[in-house]
PDB file of C-alpha atoms in Angstrom:
ATOM      1  CA  MET I   8       0.000   0.000   0.000  1.00  0.00           C
ATOM      2  CA  GLY I   9       1.372   3.422  -0.944  1.00  0.00           C
ATOM      3  CA  VAL I  10       0.394   6.903   0.217  1.00  0.00           C
ATOM      4  CA  LYS I  11       0.722  10.039  -1.973  1.00  0.00           C
ATOM      5  CA  GLN I  12       0.172  13.716  -1.191  1.00  0.00           C
ATOM      6  CA  ALA I  13      -0.971  15.927  -4.071  1.00  0.00           C
ATOM      7  CA  ASP I  14      -2.728  19.330  -4.088  1.00  0.00           C
ATOM      8  CA  GLY I  15      -3.549  18.996  -0.445  1.00  0.00           C
ATOM      9  CA  LEU I  16      -5.239  15.655  -0.994  1.00  0.00           C
ATOM     10  CA  ARG I  17      -3.998  12.442   0.571  1.00  0.00           C
ATOM     11  CA  THR I  18      -4.585   9.393  -1.610  1.00  0.00           C
ATOM     12  CA  ILE I  19      -3.916   5.746  -0.854  1.00  0.00           C
ATOM     13  CA  HIS I  20      -2.949   3.277  -3.560  1.00  0.00           C
ATOM     14  CA  ARG I  21      -3.273  -0.431  -2.845  1.00  0.00           C
ATOM     15  CA  VAL I  22      -1.175  -2.980  -4.676  1.00  0.00           C
ATOM     16  CA  LYS I  23      -2.038  -6.672  -4.625  1.00  0.00           C
ATOM     17  CA  VAL I  24       0.989  -8.800  -3.710  1.00  0.00           C
ATOM     18  CA  HIS I  25       1.051 -12.590  -4.065  1.00  0.00           C
ATOM     19  CA  VAL I  26       2.860 -13.761  -0.919  1.00  0.00           C
ATOM     20  CA  TRP I  27       2.017 -17.404  -0.155  1.00  0.00           C
ATOM     21  CA  GLU I  28       2.242 -19.820  -3.061  1.00  0.00           C
ATOM     22  CA  LEU I  29      -0.240 -22.688  -3.331  1.00  0.00           C
ATOM     23  CA  PRO I  30       2.350 -25.365  -2.331  1.00  0.00           C
ATOM     24  CA  VAL I  31       3.156 -23.365   0.825  1.00  0.00           C
ATOM     25  CA  ARG I  32      -0.514 -23.175   1.776  1.00  0.00           C
ATOM     26  CA  PHE I  33      -0.919 -26.893   1.102  1.00  0.00           C
ATOM     27  CA  MET I  34       2.126 -27.840   3.202  1.00  0.00           C
ATOM     28  CA  HIS I  35       1.023 -25.486   5.978  1.00  0.00           C
ATOM     29  CA  TRP I  36      -2.362 -27.154   6.407  1.00  0.00           C
ATOM     30  CA  ILE I  37      -0.925 -30.643   6.061  1.00  0.00           C
ATOM     31  CA  ILE I  38       1.451 -29.831   8.933  1.00  0.00           C
ATOM     32  CA  VAL I  39      -1.357 -28.303  11.025  1.00  0.00           C
ATOM     33  CA  GLY I  40      -3.677 -31.260  10.438  1.00  0.00           C
ATOM     34  CA  SER I  41      -1.022 -33.863  11.160  1.00  0.00           C
ATOM     35  CA  ILE I  42       0.018 -32.053  14.354  1.00  0.00           C
ATOM     36  CA  GLY I  43      -3.597 -32.226  15.536  1.00  0.00           C
ATOM     37  CA  VAL I  44      -3.780 -35.977  14.922  1.00  0.00           C
ATOM     38  CA  LEU I  45      -0.338 -36.527  16.433  1.00  0.00           C
ATOM     39  CA  ALA I  46      -1.155 -34.515  19.553  1.00  0.00           C
ATOM     40  CA  VAL I  47      -4.357 -36.396  20.330  1.00  0.00           C
ATOM     41  CA  SER I  48      -2.984 -39.873  19.575  1.00  0.00           C
ATOM     42  CA  GLY I  49       0.325 -39.042  21.287  1.00  0.00           C
ATOM     43  CA  ILE I  50      -1.365 -37.926  24.511  1.00  0.00           C
ATOM     44  CA  VAL I  51      -3.294 -41.179  24.569  1.00  0.00           C
ATOM     45  CA  ILE I  52      -0.053 -43.136  24.144  1.00  0.00           C
ATOM     46  CA  ALA I  53       1.889 -41.098  26.715  1.00  0.00           C
ATOM     47  CA  ASN I  54      -0.767 -41.252  29.421  1.00  0.00           C
ATOM     48  CA  GLY I  55      -1.430 -44.966  29.561  1.00  0.00           C
ATOM     49  CA  ASN I  56      -4.411 -44.845  27.222  1.00  0.00           C
ATOM     50  CA  MET I  57      -6.084 -42.183  29.441  1.00  0.00           C
ATOM     51  CA  GLY I  58      -8.479 -44.928  30.484  1.00  0.00           C
ATOM     52  CA  LEU I  59      -9.919 -44.926  26.972  1.00  0.00           C
ATOM     53  CA  LEU I  60      -8.325 -48.091  25.667  1.00  0.00           C
ATOM     54  CA  ILE I  61      -7.837 -50.138  28.842  1.00  0.00           C
ATOM     55  CA  ASP I  62      -8.312 -53.827  28.068  1.00  0.00           C
ATOM     56  CA  HIS I  63      -8.469 -52.927  24.386  1.00  0.00           C
ATOM     57  CA  PRO I  64      -5.010 -53.759  23.004  1.00  0.00           C
ATOM     58  CA  THR I  65      -6.335 -53.730  19.441  1.00  0.00           C
ATOM     59  CA  GLY I  66      -7.592 -50.180  19.925  1.00  0.00           C
ATOM     60  CA  MET I  67      -4.201 -49.124  21.269  1.00  0.00           C
ATOM     61  CA  ASN I  68      -2.462 -50.719  18.298  1.00  0.00           C
ATOM     62  CA  VAL I  69      -4.767 -48.814  15.950  1.00  0.00           C
ATOM     63  CA  ASN I  70      -4.004 -45.588  17.847  1.00  0.00           C
ATOM     64  CA  ARG I  71      -0.268 -46.234  17.519  1.00  0.00           C
ATOM     65  CA  ALA I  72      -0.676 -46.952  13.809  1.00  0.00           C
ATOM     66  CA  ILE I  73      -2.571 -43.678  13.345  1.00  0.00           C
ATOM     67  CA  HIS I  74       0.139 -41.828  15.268  1.00  0.00           C
ATOM     68  CA  THR I  75       2.905 -43.394  13.189  1.00  0.00           C
ATOM     69  CA  GLY I  76       1.100 -42.739   9.898  1.00  0.00           C
ATOM     70  CA  ALA I  77       0.453 -39.109  10.812  1.00  0.00           C
ATOM     71  CA  GLY I  78       4.125 -38.867  11.808  1.00  0.00           C
ATOM     72  CA  TYR I  79       5.231 -39.932   8.335  1.00  0.00           C
ATOM     73  CA  ILE I  80       2.949 -37.333   6.751  1.00  0.00           C
ATOM     74  CA  PHE I  81       4.195 -34.664   9.165  1.00  0.00           C
ATOM     75  CA  ALA I  82       7.862 -35.453   8.495  1.00  0.00           C
ATOM     76  CA  LEU I  83       7.397 -35.434   4.715  1.00  0.00           C
ATOM     77  CA  ALA I  84       5.528 -32.109   4.847  1.00  0.00           C
ATOM     78  CA  VAL I  85       8.249 -30.551   7.015  1.00  0.00           C
ATOM     79  CA  ILE I  86      10.966 -31.803   4.648  1.00  0.00           C
ATOM     80  CA  ALA I  87       9.024 -30.416   1.670  1.00  0.00           C
ATOM     81  CA  ARG I  88       8.630 -27.021   3.374  1.00  0.00           C
ATOM     82  CA  VAL I  89      12.341 -26.848   4.208  1.00  0.00           C
ATOM     83  CA  ILE I  90      13.185 -27.636   0.569  1.00  0.00           C
ATOM     84  CA  TRP I  91      10.761 -24.917  -0.534  1.00  0.00           C
ATOM     85  CA  MET I  92      12.751 -22.419   1.534  1.00  0.00           C
ATOM     86  CA  PHE I  93      15.485 -22.760  -1.103  1.00  0.00           C
ATOM     87  CA  ILE I  94      13.372 -22.949  -4.268  1.00  0.00           C
ATOM     88  CA  GLY I  95      10.283 -20.897  -3.415  1.00  0.00           C
ATOM     89  CA  GLY I  96       9.382 -17.292  -4.109  1.00  0.00           C
ATOM     90  CA  ARG I  97      10.609 -14.095  -2.533  1.00  0.00           C
ATOM     91  CA  TYR I  98       8.477 -14.252   0.610  1.00  0.00           C
ATOM     92  CA  THR I  99       8.879 -17.949   1.373  1.00  0.00           C
ATOM     93  CA  ARG I 100      12.636 -18.368   1.055  1.00  0.00           C
ATOM     94  CA  TRP I 101      15.092 -19.016   3.892  1.00  0.00           C
ATOM     95  CA  ASN I 102      16.300 -15.391   4.095  1.00  0.00           C
ATOM     96  CA  ASN I 103      12.832 -14.383   5.284  1.00  0.00           C
ATOM     97  CA  PHE I 104      13.317 -16.639   8.296  1.00  0.00           C
ATOM     98  CA  LEU I 105      16.822 -15.553   9.259  1.00  0.00           C
ATOM     99  CA  PRO I 106      17.640 -11.837   9.703  1.00  0.00           C
ATOM    100  CA  VAL I 107      20.720 -11.981   7.484  1.00  0.00           C
ATOM    101  CA  SER I 108      20.589  -8.354   6.316  1.00  0.00           C
ATOM    102  CA  LYS I 109      21.210  -5.273   8.422  1.00  0.00           C
ATOM    103  CA  GLU I 110      17.790  -3.920   7.451  1.00  0.00           C
ATOM    104  CA  ARG I 111      16.016  -7.077   8.609  1.00  0.00           C
ATOM    105  CA  ARG I 112      17.886  -7.035  11.925  1.00  0.00           C
ATOM    106  CA  ALA I 113      16.847  -3.407  12.509  1.00  0.00           C
ATOM    107  CA  GLU I 114      13.230  -4.262  11.659  1.00  0.00           C
ATOM    108  CA  MET I 115      13.440  -7.248  14.009  1.00  0.00           C
ATOM    109  CA  LEU I 116      14.323  -4.901  16.874  1.00  0.00           C
ATOM    110  CA  ASP I 117      11.505  -2.498  15.931  1.00  0.00           C
ATOM    111  CA  THR I 118       9.036  -5.382  15.808  1.00  0.00           C
ATOM    112  CA  ALA I 119      10.161  -6.576  19.242  1.00  0.00           C
ATOM    113  CA  LYS I 120       9.559  -3.035  20.568  1.00  0.00           C
ATOM    114  CA  TYR I 121       6.057  -3.101  19.070  1.00  0.00           C
ATOM    115  CA  TYR I 122       5.224  -6.453  20.680  1.00  0.00           C
ATOM    116  CA  ALA I 123       6.613  -5.101  23.973  1.00  0.00           C
ATOM    117  CA  LEU I 124       4.279  -2.073  23.662  1.00  0.00           C
ATOM    118  CA  ILE I 125       7.247   0.312  23.443  1.00  0.00           C
ATOM    119  CA  LYS I 126       6.579   1.209  19.799  1.00  0.00           C
ATOM    120  CA  LYS I 127       3.027   2.147  18.827  1.00  0.00           C
ATOM    121  CA  GLU I 128       3.048   1.409  15.118  1.00  0.00           C
ATOM    122  CA  PRO I 129       3.763  -2.041  13.647  1.00  0.00           C
ATOM    123  CA  ILE I 130       6.052  -2.552  10.674  1.00  0.00           C
ATOM    124  CA  SER I 131       4.033  -3.004   7.509  1.00  0.00           C
ATOM    125  CA  GLU I 132       5.587  -6.077   5.950  1.00  0.00           C
ATOM    126  CA  ALA I 133       4.432  -8.401   3.191  1.00  0.00           C
ATOM    127  CA  GLY I 134       4.996 -11.934   4.415  1.00  0.00           C
ATOM    128  CA  HIS I 135       6.632 -12.583   7.764  1.00  0.00           C
ATOM    129  CA  ASN I 136       8.116  -9.692   9.678  1.00  0.00           C
ATOM    130  CA  PRO I 137      11.712 -10.416  10.763  1.00  0.00           C
ATOM    131  CA  LEU I 138      10.805 -11.396  14.331  1.00  0.00           C
ATOM    132  CA  ALA I 139       7.995 -13.688  13.228  1.00  0.00           C
ATOM    133  CA  GLY I 140      10.222 -15.188  10.545  1.00  0.00           C
ATOM    134  CA  PHE I 141      12.904 -16.038  13.101  1.00  0.00           C
ATOM    135  CA  ALA I 142      10.268 -17.524  15.428  1.00  0.00           C
ATOM    136  CA  TYR I 143       9.076 -19.750  12.595  1.00  0.00           C
ATOM    137  CA  PHE I 144      12.677 -20.758  11.890  1.00  0.00           C
ATOM    138  CA  VAL I 145      12.957 -21.966  15.493  1.00  0.00           C
ATOM    139  CA  VAL I 146       9.645 -23.803  15.114  1.00  0.00           C
ATOM    140  CA  TYR I 147      10.866 -25.566  11.959  1.00  0.00           C
ATOM    141  CA  VAL I 148      14.034 -26.623  13.793  1.00  0.00           C
ATOM    142  CA  LEU I 149      11.848 -28.063  16.563  1.00  0.00           C
ATOM    143  CA  MET I 150       9.688 -29.869  14.004  1.00  0.00           C
ATOM    144  CA  VAL I 151      12.766 -31.409  12.406  1.00  0.00           C
ATOM    145  CA  ILE I 152      13.919 -32.597  15.853  1.00  0.00           C
ATOM    146  CA  GLN I 153      10.396 -33.892  16.503  1.00  0.00           C
ATOM    147  CA  SER I 154      10.535 -35.893  13.274  1.00  0.00           C
ATOM    148  CA  ILE I 155      13.964 -37.330  14.118  1.00  0.00           C
ATOM    149  CA  THR I 156      12.984 -38.347  17.656  1.00  0.00           C
ATOM    150  CA  GLY I 157       9.815 -39.943  16.279  1.00  0.00           C
ATOM    151  CA  ILE I 158      11.834 -41.928  13.744  1.00  0.00           C
ATOM    152  CA  VAL I 159      14.163 -43.130  16.505  1.00  0.00           C
ATOM    153  CA  MET I 160      11.276 -44.295  18.684  1.00  0.00           C
ATOM    154  CA  VAL I 161       9.545 -46.131  15.841  1.00  0.00           C
ATOM    155  CA  GLY I 162      12.914 -47.675  14.992  1.00  0.00           C
ATOM    156  CA  MET I 163      13.340 -48.906  18.565  1.00  0.00           C
ATOM    157  CA  ASP I 164       9.961 -50.637  18.399  1.00  0.00           C
ATOM    158  CA  ARG I 165      10.816 -52.262  15.062  1.00  0.00           C
ATOM    159  CA  GLN I 166      14.494 -53.020  15.228  1.00  0.00           C
ATOM    160  CA  GLU I 167      14.428 -55.133  12.106  1.00  0.00           C
ATOM    161  CA  GLY I 168      13.221 -52.239   9.956  1.00  0.00           C
ATOM    162  CA  PHE I 169      14.690 -49.480   7.826  1.00  0.00           C
ATOM    163  CA  LEU I 170      14.075 -46.723  10.374  1.00  0.00           C
ATOM    164  CA  TRP I 171      16.151 -48.570  12.964  1.00  0.00           C
ATOM    165  CA  ASP I 172      18.963 -48.990  10.447  1.00  0.00           C
ATOM    166  CA  ILE I 173      19.180 -45.243   9.764  1.00  0.00           C
ATOM    167  CA  SER I 174      18.562 -43.968  13.302  1.00  0.00           C
ATOM    168  CA  HIS I 175      20.017 -46.405  15.870  1.00  0.00           C
ATOM    169  CA  TRP I 176      23.368 -44.570  15.949  1.00  0.00           C
ATOM    170  CA  ILE I 177      21.649 -41.602  17.609  1.00  0.00           C
ATOM    171  CA  LEU I 178      21.162 -43.714  20.734  1.00  0.00           C
ATOM    172  CA  ALA I 179      24.928 -43.790  21.179  1.00  0.00           C
ATOM    173  CA  TYR I 180      24.767 -40.029  21.883  1.00  0.00           C
ATOM    174  CA  VAL I 181      21.285 -39.498  23.337  1.00  0.00           C
ATOM    175  CA  ASN I 182      19.613 -42.082  25.546  1.00  0.00           C
ATOM    176  CA  ASN I 183      16.055 -43.314  25.216  1.00  0.00           C
ATOM    177  CA  PRO I 184      14.475 -41.329  28.119  1.00  0.00           C
ATOM    178  CA  ILE I 185      15.848 -38.029  26.787  1.00  0.00           C
ATOM    179  CA  ILE I 186      14.571 -38.802  23.296  1.00  0.00           C
ATOM    180  CA  ARG I 187      11.091 -39.553  24.639  1.00  0.00           C
ATOM    181  CA  PHE I 188      11.115 -36.500  26.920  1.00  0.00           C
ATOM    182  CA  THR I 189      12.211 -34.274  24.026  1.00  0.00           C
ATOM    183  CA  HIS I 190       9.533 -35.689  21.725  1.00  0.00           C
ATOM    184  CA  HIS I 191       6.833 -35.150  24.337  1.00  0.00           C
ATOM    185  CA  GLY I 192       8.075 -31.687  25.342  1.00  0.00           C
ATOM    186  CA  ILE I 193       8.216 -30.336  21.803  1.00  0.00           C
ATOM    187  CA  MET I 194       4.556 -31.264  21.361  1.00  0.00           C
ATOM    188  CA  TRP I 195       3.627 -28.904  24.197  1.00  0.00           C
ATOM    189  CA  ILE I 196       5.921 -26.173  22.863  1.00  0.00           C
ATOM    190  CA  LEU I 197       4.183 -26.402  19.471  1.00  0.00           C
ATOM    191  CA  GLY I 198       0.834 -26.178  21.249  1.00  0.00           C
ATOM    192  CA  ILE I 199       1.902 -22.975  23.008  1.00  0.00           C
ATOM    193  CA  PHE I 200       3.206 -21.616  19.706  1.00  0.00           C
ATOM    194  CA  LEU I 201      -0.164 -22.326  18.083  1.00  0.00           C
ATOM    195  CA  ILE I 202      -1.919 -20.135  20.665  1.00  0.00           C
ATOM    196  CA  GLN I 203       0.610 -17.326  20.140  1.00  0.00           C
ATOM    197  CA  HIS I 204       0.371 -17.772  16.368  1.00  0.00           C
ATOM    198  CA  LEU I 205      -3.402 -17.293  16.390  1.00  0.00           C
ATOM    199  CA  TYR I 206      -3.098 -14.224  18.636  1.00  0.00           C
ATOM    200  CA  SER I 207      -0.412 -12.633  16.448  1.00  0.00           C
ATOM    201  CA  MET I 208      -2.357 -13.423  13.287  1.00  0.00           C
ATOM    202  CA  VAL I 209      -5.457 -11.599  14.554  1.00  0.00           C
ATOM    203  CA  LEU I 210      -3.399  -8.707  15.990  1.00  0.00           C
ATOM    204  CA  VAL I 211      -1.412  -8.106  12.799  1.00  0.00           C
ATOM    205  CA  ASP I 212      -4.508  -8.435  10.630  1.00  0.00           C
ATOM    206  CA  ILE I 213      -6.236  -5.696  12.633  1.00  0.00           C
ATOM    207  CA  GLU I 214      -3.235  -3.407  13.080  1.00  0.00           C
ATOM    208  CA  GLU I 215      -1.768  -3.573   9.585  1.00  0.00           C
TER     209      GLU I 215
END
């Protein structure tokens, strides 16, 4: 959006900008949907069936299969989105997630001041602002770790399979309890991020 002053009149010109490509939107909702399925099925697994599947081993096996299947979809979508960071358009590439330029770092500080209520006006930015972009970078790192820890745990349950062959070496550096704790903890971090994400989305939509 541009603003011009002419003959005492203030005019506003709006320009339509294509920010999020169709593949990005598709991957975004695949990740969101799979996280929802993973969270529900994972909580059931982690909390001893929550009383829902007691004396129903078949039901628990189905729940585990759903969790594993959703995990594959989640991991593939995350991998696809990371690849898109290097081949996508201007607003979806990796340099919109990391403040590599001096300008982006300055805008990141201004955005932090706005969120801290020190600065009154938000930065008008197509796509992610620098602070949001960096937050999403951290989230993608966590999702990659979540995928890896999930692969390790599935591999431990099926030690004759491919996933065990490619992931068992990780156990030489990180033990099983830490892997499970990390996997469980990241789920809650992503849940907290979802709440913040919805709040920021509404706030920015109103303010900008």
